[in-house]
Coordinates of N, CA and C in Angstrom, one line a residue:
M1 N 75.4 -12.0 0.0 CA 74.1 -11.3 -0.7 C 72.9 -12.5 -0.7
T2 N 72.0 -11.9 -0.4 CA 70.5 -12.9 -0.3 C 70.0 -12.7 -1.6
A3 N 69.6 -14.3 -2.0 CA 69.2 -14.4 -3.2 C 67.6 -14.0 -3.0
L4 N 66.8 -13.4 -4.2 CA 65.6 -13.0 -4.1 C 64.7 -14.5 -4.2
S5 N 63.6 -14.5 -3.3 CA 62.7 -15.6 -3.7 C 61.8 -15.2 -4.6
P6 N 61.3 -16.3 -5.3 CA 60.1 -16.0 -6.2 C 58.9 -15.8 -5.7
V7 N 58.0 -15.0 -6.3 CA 57.1 -14.6 -5.8 C 55.8 -14.9 -7.0
D8 N 54.8 -15.7 -6.4 CA 53.8 -16.0 -7.4 C 53.0 -14.9 -7.8
T9 N 52.9 -14.5 -9.2 CA 52.0 -13.4 -9.6 C 51.0 -13.6 -10.5
A10 N 50.7 -15.3 -10.4 CA 49.5 -15.7 -11.0 C 48.3 -15.0 -10.4
A11 N 47.4 -14.9 -11.1 CA 46.0 -14.3 -10.6 C 45.4 -15.8 -10.2
A12 N 44.8 -15.7 -8.9 CA 44.1 -16.8 -8.1 C 42.8 -16.7 -8.9
P13 N 42.4 -18.0 -9.1 CA 41.0 -18.3 -9.5 C 39.8 -17.8 -8.7
F14 N 38.9 -17.2 -9.2 CA 38.0 -16.5 -8.3 C 36.8 -17.6 -8.8
S15 N 36.0 -17.9 -7.4 CA 35.1 -19.0 -7.4 C 34.2 -18.4 -6.4
P16 N 33.2 -17.4 -6.8 CA 32.3 -17.0 -5.7 C 31.4 -18.2 -4.7
A17 N 31.3 -18.0 -3.7 CA 30.8 -18.7 -2.9 C 29.3 -18.9 -3.3
A18 N 28.4 -20.1 -3.4 CA 27.3 -20.3 -3.8 C 26.2 -19.5 -2.9
I19 N 25.2 -18.7 -3.3 CA 24.1 -17.9 -2.5 C 23.5 -18.8 -1.8
T20 N 23.4 -18.9 -0.1 CA 22.6 -19.9 0.4 C 21.2 -19.6 0.5
Q21 N 20.5 -20.5 0.6 CA 19.1 -20.5 0.9 C 18.6 -19.4 1.7
E22 N 19.2 -19.3 2.9 CA 18.8 -18.2 3.9 C 19.6 -16.8 3.1
E23 N 20.3 -16.5 2.5 CA 20.5 -15.4 1.6 C 19.5 -15.0 0.7
A24 N 19.2 -16.2 -0.1 CA 18.3 -16.0 -1.1 C 16.9 -15.7 -0.8
A25 N 16.6 -16.3 0.4 CA 15.2 -15.7 1.2 C 15.5 -14.4 1.7
A26 N 16.1 -13.7 2.1 CA 16.4 -12.6 2.7 C 16.6 -11.3 1.4
M27 N 17.1 -12.0 0.3 CA 16.9 -11.2 -0.9 C 15.6 -11.0 -1.5
F28 N 14.9 -12.2 -1.4 CA 13.4 -12.3 -1.7 C 12.5 -11.3 -1.0
R29 N 12.8 -11.5 0.4 CA 12.1 -10.5 1.3 C 12.5 -8.9 0.6
A30 N 13.5 -8.8 0.6 CA 14.1 -7.2 0.2 C 13.3 -6.9 -1.3
A31 N 13.3 -7.9 -2.1 CA 12.7 -7.7 -3.4 C 11.2 -7.4 -3.2
V32 N 10.7 -8.1 -2.4 CA 9.2 -7.7 -2.5 C 8.9 -6.4 -1.9
N33 N 9.8 -6.0 -0.9 CA 9.6 -4.4 -0.7 C 10.1 -3.5 -1.8
L34 N 11.3 -3.8 -2.6 CA 11.6 -3.3 -3.9 C 10.4 -3.0 -4.8
F35 N 9.9 -4.3 -5.0 CA 8.7 -4.1 -6.1 C 7.7 -3.2 -5.6
R36 N 7.5 -3.2 -4.2 CA 6.6 -2.0 -3.8 C 6.8 -0.7 -4.3
L37 N 8.2 -0.4 -3.7 CA 8.6 0.8 -4.2 C 8.6 1.3 -5.6
W38 N 9.0 0.2 -6.5 CA 9.0 0.4 -7.8 C 7.4 0.4 -8.3
G39 N 6.4 0.1 -7.7 CA 5.0 0.0 -8.2 C 4.8 -0.9 -9.2
V40 N 5.7 -2.3 -8.5 CA 5.4 -3.4 -9.4 C 4.4 -4.4 -9.2
T41 N 3.4 -4.8 -10.0 CA 2.3 -5.6 -9.7 C 3.1 -7.1 -9.4
D42 N 2.1 -7.7 -9.1 CA 2.2 -9.2 -8.4 C 2.5 -9.9 -9.6
E43 N 2.0 -9.7 -10.9 CA 2.2 -10.3 -12.3 C 3.4 -10.0 -12.7
E44 N 3.6 -8.6 -12.7 CA 5.3 -8.1 -13.0 C 6.4 -8.9 -12.1
A45 N 6.2 -9.0 -10.8 CA 6.9 -9.5 -10.1 C 7.2 -10.7 -10.4
A46 N 6.3 -11.6 -10.6 CA 6.3 -13.2 -10.9 C 7.2 -13.1 -12.2
M47 N 6.7 -12.3 -13.3 CA 7.7 -12.3 -14.7 C 9.1 -12.0 -14.2
L48 N 9.5 -11.3 -13.4 CA 10.9 -10.9 -13.0 C 11.6 -11.9 -12.3
L49 N 10.8 -12.6 -11.6 CA 11.3 -13.8 -10.7 C 11.3 -15.1 -11.4
D50 N 10.4 -15.1 -12.8 CA 10.4 -16.4 -13.3 C 9.5 -17.5 -12.8
Q51 N 8.4 -16.9 -12.0 CA 7.7 -17.8 -11.0 C 6.1 -17.9 -11.7
P52 N 5.4 -18.6 -11.4 CA 4.0 -18.4 -11.5 C 3.5 -17.4 -10.6
V53 N 2.6 -16.8 -10.9 CA 2.0 -15.6 -10.0 C 1.5 -16.1 -8.6
R54 N 1.0 -17.3 -8.8 CA 0.3 -17.9 -7.5 C 1.6 -18.6 -6.7
S55 N 2.7 -19.0 -7.2 CA 3.7 -19.2 -6.3 C 4.3 -17.7 -5.7
Y56 N 4.6 -16.7 -6.2 CA 4.9 -15.7 -6.1 C 4.1 -15.2 -4.7
R57 N 2.7 -15.0 -5.1 CA 1.9 -14.9 -3.8 C 2.2 -15.5 -2.7
R58 N 2.1 -16.6 -3.0 CA 2.2 -17.4 -1.5 C 3.7 -17.4 -0.8
W59 N 4.8 -16.8 -1.5 CA 6.2 -16.8 -1.1 C 6.0 -15.3 -0.3
K60 N 5.3 -14.5 -1.2 CA 5.2 -13.0 -0.7 C 4.3 -12.9 0.8
S61 N 3.7 -14.0 1.0 CA 2.8 -13.7 2.2 C 3.8 -14.8 3.2
G62 N 4.8 -15.2 2.9 CA 5.8 -15.9 4.0 C 6.1 -17.1 3.7
E63 N 5.4 -17.7 2.8 CA 5.9 -19.3 2.8 C 6.8 -19.3 1.7
I64 N 8.0 -19.1 1.7 CA 9.0 -18.9 0.6 C 9.7 -20.3 0.4
G65 N 9.6 -20.9 -0.6 CA 10.0 -22.2 -1.2 C 11.3 -22.1 -1.4
R66 N 12.0 -23.3 -2.0 CA 13.3 -23.3 -2.4 C 13.5 -22.7 -3.6
I67 N 14.6 -21.7 -3.4 CA 15.2 -20.9 -4.5 C 16.4 -21.3 -5.4
D68 N 16.1 -22.0 -6.4 CA 17.2 -22.3 -7.2 C 18.2 -21.1 -7.9
R69 N 19.1 -21.8 -8.5 CA 20.3 -20.9 -8.9 C 20.0 -19.8 -9.7
D70 N 19.0 -20.1 -10.7 CA 18.4 -19.0 -11.7 C 17.6 -18.0 -10.7
G71 N 16.8 -18.3 -9.8 CA 16.1 -17.6 -9.0 C 17.0 -16.3 -8.1
A72 N 18.0 -17.4 -7.7 CA 19.0 -16.7 -6.8 C 19.9 -15.5 -7.6
A73 N 20.0 -15.7 -9.0 CA 20.7 -15.1 -10.2 C 20.0 -13.9 -10.2
R74 N 18.4 -14.1 -10.3 CA 17.5 -13.2 -10.5 C 17.4 -11.9 -9.4
L75 N 17.5 -12.7 -8.3 CA 17.3 -11.7 -6.9 C 18.6 -11.0 -7.1
S76 N 20.0 -11.4 -7.0 CA 21.2 -10.8 -7.0 C 21.3 -9.8 -7.9
N77 N 20.6 -9.9 -9.2 CA 20.7 -8.9 -10.2 C 19.5 -7.6 -9.7
L78 N 18.5 -7.9 -9.3 CA 17.8 -7.3 -8.9 C 18.2 -6.4 -7.6
M79 N 18.8 -6.9 -6.6 CA 19.6 -6.3 -5.5 C 20.6 -5.3 -6.1
G80 N 21.6 -5.6 -7.2 CA 22.5 -5.1 -7.6 C 22.0 -3.8 -8.4
I81 N 20.8 -3.8 -9.1 CA 20.2 -2.6 -9.8 C 19.8 -1.6 -8.7
H82 N 19.3 -2.4 -7.6 CA 18.8 -1.1 -6.7 C 19.9 -0.6 -6.0
K83 N 20.9 -1.2 -5.9 CA 22.1 -0.7 -5.0 C 22.7 0.6 -6.0
A84 N 22.9 0.1 -7.5 CA 23.3 1.1 -8.4 C 22.5 2.2 -8.3
L85 N 21.3 2.1 -8.4 CA 20.3 3.3 -8.3 C 20.5 4.1 -7.0
R86 N 20.8 3.5 -5.9 CA 20.9 4.3 -4.7 C 22.3 4.9 -4.7
L87 N 23.2 4.6 -5.4 CA 24.6 5.0 -5.7 C 24.2 6.4 -6.6
I88 N 23.6 6.1 -7.7 CA 23.7 7.3 -8.6 C 22.8 8.3 -8.3
F89 N 21.6 8.1 -7.8 CA 20.5 9.2 -7.6 C 20.2 9.3 -5.9
R90 N 20.8 10.6 -5.3 CA 20.9 10.9 -4.1 C 19.5 10.7 -3.6
E91 N 18.2 10.8 -4.2 CA 16.9 11.1 -3.8 C 16.4 9.5 -3.9
P92 N 16.1 8.7 -3.2 CA 15.7 7.5 -3.6 C 14.5 7.6 -4.5
Q93 N 13.6 8.2 -4.4 CA 12.3 8.6 -5.3 C 12.9 8.4 -6.6
R94 N 13.8 9.2 -7.0 CA 14.1 9.5 -8.3 C 14.7 8.1 -9.0
G95 N 15.4 7.3 -8.1 CA 15.6 5.9 -8.4 C 14.6 5.1 -8.7
Y96 N 13.5 4.9 -8.1 CA 12.4 4.3 -8.3 C 11.6 4.7 -9.1
A97 N 11.5 6.1 -9.4 CA 10.8 6.4 -10.7 C 11.6 6.0 -12.1
W98 N 12.8 6.1 -12.1 CA 13.8 6.0 -13.3 C 13.4 4.5 -13.7
I99 N 13.0 3.4 -12.9 CA 12.6 2.2 -13.5 C 11.7 1.9 -14.4
R100 N 10.6 2.9 -14.2 CA 9.6 3.2 -15.3 C 9.7 4.1 -16.3
A101 N 10.9 4.9 -16.5 CA 10.9 6.3 -17.5 C 11.6 5.7 -18.5
A102 N 11.0 6.1 -19.6 CA 11.6 6.0 -21.2 C 13.1 6.1 -21.0
N103 N 14.1 5.3 -21.6 CA 15.3 5.5 -21.5 C 16.2 5.2 -22.9
E104 N 16.8 6.2 -23.6 CA 17.3 6.0 -24.8 C 18.1 4.7 -25.0
A105 N 18.9 4.5 -23.9 CA 19.8 3.3 -23.9 C 19.0 2.1 -24.3
F106 N 17.9 2.2 -23.9 CA 17.0 0.8 -24.0 C 16.0 0.9 -25.2
G107 N 16.4 1.9 -26.2 CA 15.6 2.3 -27.4 C 14.3 2.8 -27.3
G108 N 14.3 3.6 -25.9 CA 13.0 4.5 -25.6 C 12.2 3.4 -24.9
K109 N 12.3 2.1 -24.4 CA 11.8 1.6 -23.3 C 12.4 1.8 -22.0
S110 N 11.4 1.6 -21.0 CA 11.8 1.7 -19.6 C 12.7 0.6 -19.3
A111 N 13.4 0.6 -18.2 CA 14.7 -0.6 -17.6 C 13.4 -1.6 -17.0
L112 N 12.2 -1.4 -16.6 CA 11.4 -2.4 -16.2 C 10.7 -3.1 -17.3
A113 N 10.4 -2.2 -18.5 CA 9.8 -3.0 -19.7 C 11.1 -4.0 -20.5
V114 N 12.3 -3.7 -20.3 CA 13.4 -4.3 -20.8 C 13.3 -5.6 -20.1
M115 N 13.4 -5.5 -18.4 CA 13.4 -6.5 -17.4 C 12.3 -7.8 -17.6
L116 N 11.0 -7.1 -18.2 CA 10.1 -8.0 -18.0 C 9.7 -8.4 -19.4
D117 N 10.7 -8.6 -20.2 CA 11.3 -9.5 -21.2 C 11.2 -10.8 -20.7
G118 N 11.6 -11.0 -19.5 CA 11.6 -12.3 -18.8 C 12.6 -13.1 -18.7
E119 N 13.6 -12.7 -19.4 CA 15.1 -13.5 -19.3 C 16.1 -12.9 -18.3
L120 N 16.7 -13.7 -17.6 CA 17.9 -13.7 -17.0 C 18.8 -12.3 -17.3
T121 N 19.0 -12.7 -18.7 CA 20.0 -11.8 -19.1 C 19.4 -10.4 -19.7
D122 N 17.8 -10.5 -19.3 CA 17.4 -8.8 -19.4 C 17.5 -8.1 -18.1
L123 N 17.7 -8.7 -16.9 CA 17.9 -8.2 -15.8 C 19.5 -7.8 -15.8
M124 N 19.9 -8.6 -16.2 CA 21.7 -8.5 -16.3 C 22.0 -7.1 -17.4
R125 N 21.2 -7.3 -18.0 CA 21.6 -5.8 -19.2 C 21.2 -4.6 -18.6
V126 N 20.3 -4.4 -17.7 CA 19.7 -3.3 -17.1 C 20.9 -2.9 -16.0
R127 N 21.5 -4.2 -15.0 CA 22.3 -4.0 -14.2 C 23.8 -3.6 -14.7
R128 N 24.0 -4.2 -15.5 CA 25.3 -3.6 -16.4 C 25.6 -2.2 -17.1
Y129 N 24.3 -1.9 -17.4 CA 24.0 -0.4 -18.0 C 24.4 0.5 -16.5
L130 N 23.6 0.2 -15.4 CA 23.8 0.8 -14.5 C 25.0 1.0 -13.7
D131 N 25.7 0.0 -13.7 CA 27.0 -0.3 -13.3 C 28.1 0.5 -14.0
A132 N 27.7 0.6 -15.7 CA 28.5 1.3 -16.3 C 28.4 2.8 -16.0
E133 N 27.3 3.3 -15.7 CA 26.7 4.7 -15.4 C 27.4 5.1 -14.2
R134 N 27.6 4.2 -13.3 CA 28.0 4.8 -12.1 C 29.7 4.5 -12.0
G135 N 30.2 4.2 -13.2 CA 31.6 4.2 -13.2 C 32.6 3.0 -12.9
L136 N 31.7 1.9 -12.6 CA 32.1 0.6 -12.0 C 33.2 -0.3 -13.0
W137 N 33.1 0.2 -14.3 CA 34.0 -0.4 -15.4 C 35.3 0.1 -15.5

C-alpha cells in the first residue's frame, strides 16, 4: 500500500507587486480622461490626487512627475471605482452621472463629494461601496 504524502494547505502569503512608475503614469493618463467624463474640474482633480493644482495641470499637459505610493494608491482606487461603475451600469453615461448624484449610502452626499473630503480613505470608501454593490464580497 502506498503511503499518503502530506499536502501543504497553509495559505500562501499574498504580497502584491508594487505599482511601477510606468503603470502609475498610465493610470494618471486614464484618470485625466475619467475626470473629463465625470466633469471634474482641475481643482477637484488635484484634490482627489492630493496634488497642488499647478502640479496637476503640469502633469496633465504631459510632464508627469514621480508618483509616490499614496498617489499610486489613489489612482488605483479611482480605476477600481471606474471599473465597478462600468460593471454596474450598462450605459457608461449613467456611471459617469452617478458620481455626482446624491446617495443615501453617503448620507445624501454624492460619491464625488465624499472623495473630495481629500483622504485616501475617502476614495477607498466609495470603492468598497461599489465593490459591495456589484457583489464582490
